[in-house]
Each structure stands twice: as C-alpha cells, then as structure tokens.
Amino acid sequence: MKPIKKIGVLTSGGDAPGMNAAIRAVVRTGLYRKLEVLGVMRGYEGLIEGVFLEMHNSSVANIIQRGGTILKTARSEEFRTDEGMSKAYQNLMSQGIDALVAIGGDGTFRGAMALGEKYDFPIVGLPGTIDNDLYGTDFTIGYDTAINTVIQVVDKLRDTAASHNRLFFVEVMGRDAGFIALRSGIAGGAEDILVPEDPTDLDKLIAKLQNDRRENKTSGIIIVAEGDDQGGALEVARKVKEKCDTYETRVSIIGHMQRGGSPTCMDRVLASTLGYDAVNALLDGQRGVMIGQINKKTAFIPFEKATKHHQEMNKSMLAMAHVLSL
Ligand code: F6P
C-alpha cells in the first residue's frame, strides 16, 4: 500500500455542531503525525470542482466552540454520477492526496464507499449528523447539541402551554429516525413521543389526552419526529383536532435551529476523540470504515454496515416515557 503523506478532510450532508471540532482534531493530529493536510470545501462538490485549502495549525484555531463547518458542506448530486466521481478522483490525484477523512451521515458514507471501492482509495468516515441514526456508534457528532437545543425550546413552550391551557405539537428533525424525538421527549417530560420506528396509533393518543384531562392535566407537549408515519406535527395536530377538542392546540416546528449553535461539551469531546482516532486509524491501514464509539471504546464499522443498518431504537425507553408521562 502507498505510504500516506498527505490527507484531505471534508464535511458533507447536513451540518452538525461539532464538525469543526472534528476538523480541528483531524488537522492537528495529521500535522503532529507529519502529514500534509488539505481541507476540501463544500464536501464532494469541492472535490469535483477542485477547491482545496492548505490546513495549518492556525487554520483550525478558535473553531472548537463554533457550530456549522468552516469547510462548508453540500449534498452533491453530481458525485453520484460516474463522471462526477471521476472528476473528484482526478482532483485527489492531482493534489497528491493519499487518503481522505469524510465527516457526515449515511449519504456521505455511501459516497465514500463508492469512491473508495471504485478507485481503491483509502477513506475513513466520522459520524457527523444530528440524527444519531448511524449503526456502529452510540452517539453521532451533533446529536447531543441538537437534543439540548430541543429541550430548551420545549421548556419555553411549556411555559406558554401551561399559562394558556394548551396542547403543543412540537416537530423535531428526523426524516427516517426518531432519536432526537425520543431523548428530547423524555428530557422535556413530553405527554407523548411519536417516532417513525413505532407506528402511531392516533386513537390511543386521543384516549390518552382525554384521560390526562380527566386527571386534571390542563396542558401538554407532544413531540413529533418529522418522519412519523402519521405525518409531521401540523398533520398530526389536524388529525387529532378532527376527533378531539379537549384542548386548544398549537403547532411548533423547530426546524434548522436544531442544526446550529455552539456544540456541547459531549459533542466537542466526541468529535475531538474521533478526529484523532481517524488519522491514527488511516496510518494504521484502516480504510472503508466509519470510526465510531461503542461503550466508550473506538469502533471501526465498515461503511456498508453503517449505512445499511439503522441504529436500533430502544423501545424500552419509549415504554418508560409513557409511564413517566402519566
Ligand atoms: O440529516 C439531518 C437532517 O437534519 C434531517 O433530520 C432532516 O430531515 C434533514 O437533515 C433536513 O435537511 P436539509 O438541510 O436538506 O433541509
């Protein structure tokens, strides 16, 4: 195998708080290991267009606390084509890049896997997504910050819900996954949590709301993951209102606010550790893997597994949430 002397680092897909901390760790560990490090702008788009940035120690100063990504990010359609991927590979070669660290979610890893396999090129991935839906890591970079953002919002909405005797349907992100909904729902004391992994029974939800009212509850919060099978929060609220007028209802969609902001301590430490591990893993000959953490230990998960298998939802936590919301 060709010795690794120069590496590239990119962020791709939805931004996530902690991506900057991961970039910093990759750059500084790379420099410490006597590698040259290039940043690739706008993920695979920048790889195709050939937009690279020499990274020095100072390039990553004062970014560990910043949300977003200094390398910017994109979801590249062109990279899915043979032509796009070939341009990207030519640019990697012309820059003399020997290996790549790709930070992102499942789309990022699918791209990394395709490029790595087609051109026999060493790539490792770091799990950077607020959704926490990747198989092979207990937590993804950005998830902790996102759920902390959600509970701040939920706490505030509860003030209004309680003051006006209202029921709020709060939509959180998660196209295919309910992990943001599950944890923020438990931490926010939600009356119910609707997730894509568990079919939503609206009649059961309505019966619970009516029972809550009989038990003298005057307000409530229902957390709805955007990918719930009954629809987003607006749709669920509409359907509930059709059959039940027990409460005055309001809908709040938190949206992209969940992706921004300064990363929490948990996310900064996770991103720093995984970034450090990524460079050392590449130099140890690892390739085609996502680097995650399971039970506080570094784990190497083949891209194929990380993307094909969704992390399993802990249904007993959902059951607990129902008991605690009585
Ligand atoms: O992948 C992270 C995620 O935040 C999803 O939860 C959400 O559905 C999606 O990104 C939204 O992405 P976009 O930035 O394209 O609107």
Coordinates of C-alpha atoms and ligand atoms in Angstrom, one line a residue:
M1 CA 0.0 0.0 0.0
K2 CA 1.2 3.5 -0.9
P3 CA 2.5 5.3 2.3
I4 CA 0.2 8.1 3.4
K5 CA 1.9 11.5 3.4
K6 CA -1.0 13.9 2.5
I7 CA -4.6 13.6 3.6
G8 CA -7.8 15.5 2.8
V9 CA -10.7 16.3 5.1
L10 CA -14.2 17.2 4.1
T11 CA -17.7 17.7 5.6
S12 CA -20.7 16.6 3.7
G13 CA -24.5 16.4 4.1
G14 CA -26.4 18.3 6.8
D15 CA -24.1 20.3 9.0
A16 CA -23.9 19.3 12.7
P17 CA -22.5 21.0 15.7
G18 CA -19.1 19.5 16.5
M19 CA -18.0 19.2 12.8
N20 CA -15.5 22.0 13.4
A21 CA -14.1 20.2 16.5
A22 CA -13.6 17.1 14.3
I23 CA -11.9 19.1 11.5
R24 CA -9.6 20.6 14.1
A25 CA -8.7 17.2 15.6
V26 CA -8.0 15.7 12.1
V27 CA -5.8 18.7 11.1
R28 CA -3.8 18.8 14.3
T29 CA -3.3 15.0 14.6
G30 CA -2.3 14.9 11.0
L31 CA 0.3 17.7 11.4
Y32 CA 1.5 16.0 14.6
R33 CA 2.0 12.8 12.6
K34 CA 4.0 14.8 10.0
L35 CA 1.3 14.7 7.3
E36 CA 0.2 17.5 5.0
V37 CA -3.5 18.2 5.4
L38 CA -5.8 19.8 2.8
G39 CA -9.3 20.9 3.5
V40 CA -11.9 20.2 0.8
M41 CA -14.5 22.9 0.5
R42 CA -18.3 22.0 0.2
G43 CA -17.9 18.3 0.6
Y44 CA -17.9 16.2 -2.6
E45 CA -18.9 19.3 -4.6
G46 CA -15.5 20.9 -3.8
L47 CA -13.8 17.6 -4.6
I48 CA -15.4 17.7 -8.1
E49 CA -14.6 21.4 -8.6
G50 CA -11.1 21.1 -7.1
V51 CA -11.5 23.6 -4.3
F52 CA -8.8 22.8 -1.7
L53 CA -7.4 24.7 1.2
E54 CA -4.0 24.1 2.8
M55 CA -4.6 23.5 6.5
H56 CA -2.2 24.7 9.2
N57 CA -2.4 24.7 13.0
S58 CA -3.7 28.2 12.8
S59 CA -6.4 27.3 10.2
V60 CA -8.3 25.5 13.0
A61 CA -7.6 27.9 15.9
N62 CA -10.7 29.2 17.7
I63 CA -13.2 26.9 16.0
I64 CA -13.8 24.1 18.6
Q65 CA -16.7 26.1 20.0
R66 CA -18.3 27.1 16.7
G67 CA -21.3 25.4 15.1
G68 CA -21.6 24.7 11.4
T69 CA -18.5 23.8 9.4
I70 CA -15.6 26.0 8.3
L71 CA -15.2 23.8 5.3
K72 CA -18.8 24.3 4.4
T73 CA -21.0 21.4 3.2
A74 CA -23.3 20.3 0.4
R75 CA -25.4 17.4 -0.8
S76 CA -23.8 16.6 -4.2
E77 CA -26.0 15.1 -6.9
E78 CA -23.1 15.2 -9.4
F79 CA -20.9 13.0 -7.2
R80 CA -23.4 10.2 -7.7
T81 CA -22.6 10.1 -11.4
D82 CA -19.6 8.3 -12.9
E83 CA -18.4 11.5 -14.4
G84 CA -18.6 13.4 -11.2
M85 CA -16.8 10.8 -9.2
S86 CA -14.1 10.5 -11.8
K87 CA -13.5 14.3 -11.7
A88 CA -13.3 14.1 -7.9
Y89 CA -10.7 11.3 -8.1
Q90 CA -8.6 13.1 -10.7
N91 CA -8.5 16.2 -8.4
L92 CA -7.5 14.0 -5.5
M93 CA -4.6 12.6 -7.6
S94 CA -3.6 16.0 -9.0
Q95 CA -3.3 17.3 -5.4
G96 CA -1.3 14.3 -4.3
I97 CA -3.8 13.3 -1.7
D98 CA -3.2 9.8 -0.4
A99 CA -6.2 9.4 1.9
L100 CA -9.4 11.1 2.9
V101 CA -11.4 11.7 6.1
A102 CA -15.1 12.3 5.3
I103 CA -17.3 13.7 8.0
G104 CA -21.1 13.3 7.6
G105 CA -24.0 11.0 7.7
D106 CA -25.2 7.9 5.6
G107 CA -25.2 9.8 2.3
T108 CA -21.6 10.9 2.9
F109 CA -20.6 7.3 3.7
R110 CA -22.3 5.9 0.6
G111 CA -20.3 8.3 -1.5
A112 CA -17.1 7.5 0.4
M113 CA -17.7 3.8 -0.1
A114 CA -18.3 4.1 -3.8
L115 CA -15.2 6.3 -4.4
G116 CA -13.0 4.1 -2.2
E117 CA -14.1 0.9 -3.9
K118 CA -14.0 2.2 -7.5
Y119 CA -10.5 3.6 -7.2
D120 CA -9.1 1.5 -4.4
F121 CA -8.6 4.7 -2.4
P122 CA -8.2 4.9 1.4
I123 CA -11.1 6.7 3.1
V124 CA -12.4 6.7 6.6
G125 CA -15.6 8.4 7.9
L126 CA -16.6 10.2 11.0
P127 CA -20.3 10.1 12.1
G128 CA -21.4 13.8 11.8
T129 CA -25.2 14.2 11.9
I130 CA -27.7 15.4 14.4
D131 CA -30.0 12.4 13.7
N132 CA -27.9 9.8 15.6
D133 CA -29.2 7.2 13.2
L134 CA -25.9 5.5 12.2
Y135 CA -25.3 2.0 13.0
G136 CA -22.0 1.4 14.9
T137 CA -21.7 4.3 17.2
D138 CA -23.6 5.1 20.4
F139 CA -23.7 8.7 19.5
T140 CA -23.1 10.8 16.4
I141 CA -21.3 14.2 16.4
G142 CA -24.0 16.9 16.8
Y143 CA -26.8 14.8 18.4
D144 CA -26.2 15.9 21.9
T145 CA -26.2 19.6 21.0
A146 CA -29.3 19.2 18.9
I147 CA -31.3 17.5 21.7
N148 CA -30.2 20.2 24.2
T149 CA -31.4 22.8 21.7
V150 CA -34.8 21.0 21.5
I151 CA -35.3 20.7 25.3
Q152 CA -34.6 24.5 25.7
V153 CA -37.3 25.1 23.2
V154 CA -39.7 22.6 24.8
D155 CA -39.1 24.1 28.2
K156 CA -40.1 27.5 26.8
L157 CA -43.1 26.2 25.0
R158 CA -44.3 24.5 28.2
D159 CA -44.5 27.9 29.9
T160 CA -46.9 29.1 27.3
A161 CA -48.7 25.7 27.2
A162 CA -49.3 25.8 30.9
S163 CA -50.3 29.5 31.0
H164 CA -52.9 29.2 28.3
N165 CA -54.0 25.6 29.0
R166 CA -52.8 24.5 25.5
L167 CA -51.5 21.3 23.9
F168 CA -48.4 21.9 21.8
F169 CA -47.4 19.6 18.9
V170 CA -43.7 20.1 18.6
E171 CA -42.0 18.8 15.4
V172 CA -38.3 17.9 15.7
M173 CA -35.9 16.7 12.9
G174 CA -35.5 13.1 11.9
R175 CA -36.7 12.2 8.4
D176 CA -36.2 8.5 9.0
A177 CA -35.3 8.3 12.6
G178 CA -36.8 9.2 16.0
F179 CA -33.7 9.5 18.1
I180 CA -34.0 13.3 18.5
A181 CA -37.6 12.9 19.4
L182 CA -37.1 10.1 21.9
R183 CA -34.4 11.7 24.1
S184 CA -35.7 15.3 23.9
G185 CA -39.2 13.9 24.6
I186 CA -38.0 12.1 27.8
A187 CA -35.9 15.1 28.9
G188 CA -38.7 17.5 28.2
G189 CA -41.3 15.4 30.0
A190 CA -43.5 15.1 26.9
E191 CA -47.0 13.7 27.2
D192 CA -46.2 11.6 24.1
I193 CA -43.4 10.9 21.6
L194 CA -44.2 10.0 18.0
V195 CA -41.4 8.3 16.1
P196 CA -41.1 6.7 12.7
E197 CA -39.8 3.4 14.3
D198 CA -43.1 2.8 16.1
P199 CA -46.4 3.0 14.3
T200 CA -48.5 5.9 15.7
D201 CA -52.0 4.9 16.9
L202 CA -53.9 8.2 16.9
D203 CA -56.9 6.8 18.7
K204 CA -54.6 5.7 21.5
L205 CA -53.1 9.1 21.6
I206 CA -56.5 10.8 21.8
A207 CA -57.7 8.4 24.5
K208 CA -54.6 9.3 26.5
L209 CA -55.1 13.0 26.0
Q210 CA -58.7 12.7 27.2
N211 CA -57.7 10.7 30.2
D212 CA -55.0 13.2 31.0
R213 CA -57.7 15.9 31.0
R214 CA -59.9 13.8 33.4
E215 CA -56.8 13.5 35.6
N216 CA -56.8 17.3 35.7
K217 CA -53.9 17.9 33.3
T218 CA -54.6 21.2 31.6
S219 CA -51.8 21.4 29.1
G220 CA -49.3 19.2 27.3
I221 CA -46.4 18.7 24.8
I222 CA -46.4 16.0 22.1
I223 CA -43.1 15.6 20.4
V224 CA -43.4 14.5 16.7
A225 CA -40.5 13.4 14.7
E226 CA -40.8 14.8 11.2
G227 CA -40.8 11.3 9.7
D228 CA -43.6 9.9 11.8
D229 CA -45.9 7.6 9.8
Q230 CA -48.9 9.9 10.6
G231 CA -47.1 12.9 9.1
G232 CA -45.4 15.9 10.7
A233 CA -46.7 17.9 13.6
L234 CA -49.1 20.0 11.5
E235 CA -50.7 16.9 10.1
V236 CA -50.9 15.1 13.4
A237 CA -52.4 18.1 15.1
R238 CA -55.0 18.4 12.3
K239 CA -56.0 14.7 12.6
V240 CA -56.2 14.9 16.4
K241 CA -58.3 18.0 16.3
E242 CA -60.8 16.4 14.0
K243 CA -61.7 13.8 16.7
C244 CA -60.9 15.6 19.9
D245 CA -61.5 19.1 21.1
T246 CA -60.3 18.6 24.7
Y247 CA -57.5 21.1 24.3
E248 CA -56.8 24.2 22.4
T249 CA -53.8 23.2 20.3
R250 CA -50.8 24.9 18.7
V251 CA -48.0 23.6 16.5
S252 CA -44.4 24.5 16.7
I253 CA -41.8 23.3 14.1
I254 CA -38.3 23.8 15.4
G255 CA -36.6 23.1 12.1
H256 CA -33.0 24.0 11.2
M257 CA -32.4 25.8 14.5
Q258 CA -31.6 22.2 15.7
R259 CA -28.6 22.0 13.5
G260 CA -26.9 25.2 14.6
G261 CA -25.2 26.6 17.7
S262 CA -22.1 26.0 19.8
P263 CA -21.5 22.3 20.4
T264 CA -22.0 20.9 23.8
C265 CA -19.0 19.6 25.8
M266 CA -20.1 16.0 24.9
D267 CA -20.0 16.8 21.2
R268 CA -16.7 18.6 21.4
V269 CA -15.0 15.7 23.2
L270 CA -16.6 13.1 20.9
A271 CA -15.6 15.0 17.8
S272 CA -12.0 15.6 19.1
T273 CA -11.6 11.9 20.0
L274 CA -13.0 10.6 16.7
G275 CA -10.9 13.0 14.7
Y276 CA -7.8 12.0 16.5
D277 CA -8.7 8.3 16.0
A278 CA -9.4 8.8 12.3
V279 CA -5.9 9.9 11.4
N280 CA -4.3 7.3 13.5
A281 CA -6.5 4.6 12.0
L282 CA -5.6 5.7 8.5
L283 CA -1.9 5.5 9.3
D284 CA -2.6 2.0 10.8
G285 CA -4.0 0.9 7.5
Q286 CA -7.7 1.2 8.2
R287 CA -9.9 2.1 5.2
G288 CA -13.6 1.8 4.1
V289 CA -14.8 2.2 7.7
M290 CA -16.7 4.6 9.9
I291 CA -15.0 5.4 13.1
G292 CA -17.5 5.4 16.0
Q293 CA -17.6 4.8 19.7
I294 CA -19.4 1.9 21.4
N295 CA -19.3 1.8 25.2
K296 CA -16.6 4.5 25.2
K297 CA -14.3 2.4 23.0
T298 CA -13.3 3.2 19.4
A299 CA -15.2 1.0 16.9
F300 CA -14.4 0.5 13.2
I301 CA -17.6 -0.2 11.2
P302 CA -17.5 -1.0 7.5
F303 CA -19.3 1.7 5.5
E304 CA -21.7 -0.8 4.2
K305 CA -22.9 -1.8 7.7
A306 CA -23.0 1.8 8.9
T307 CA -25.3 2.9 6.1
K308 CA -27.4 -0.2 5.6
H309 CA -28.4 -0.8 9.2
H310 CA -30.2 1.9 11.1
Q311 CA -29.3 2.1 14.8
E312 CA -32.0 0.3 16.7
M313 CA -34.4 2.3 18.7
N314 CA -34.5 1.4 22.4
K315 CA -38.2 0.6 22.7
S316 CA -38.0 0.2 26.4
M317 CA -37.1 3.9 26.6
L318 CA -40.3 4.7 24.8
A319 CA -42.3 2.5 27.2
M320 CA -40.7 4.3 30.1
A321 CA -41.6 7.7 28.6
H322 CA -45.2 6.6 28.5
V323 CA -45.2 5.6 32.2
L324 CA -43.5 8.8 33.2
S325 CA -46.0 10.9 31.3
L326 CA -49.0 9.6 33.2
Ligands
F6P1 O1 -29.8 14.7 8.1 C1 -30.1 15.6 9.1 C2 -31.3 16.3 8.8 O2 -31.3 17.3 9.8 C3 -32.6 15.6 8.9 O3 -33.1 15.3 10.2 C4 -33.6 16.5 8.2 O4 -34.7 15.8 7.7 C5 -32.7 17.0 7.1 O5 -31.4 16.9 7.6 C6 -33.0 18.3 6.5 O6 -32.1 18.7 5.6 P1 -32.0 20.0 4.7 O7 -30.8 20.8 5.2 O8 -31.7 19.5 3.3 O9 -33.3 20.7 4.8

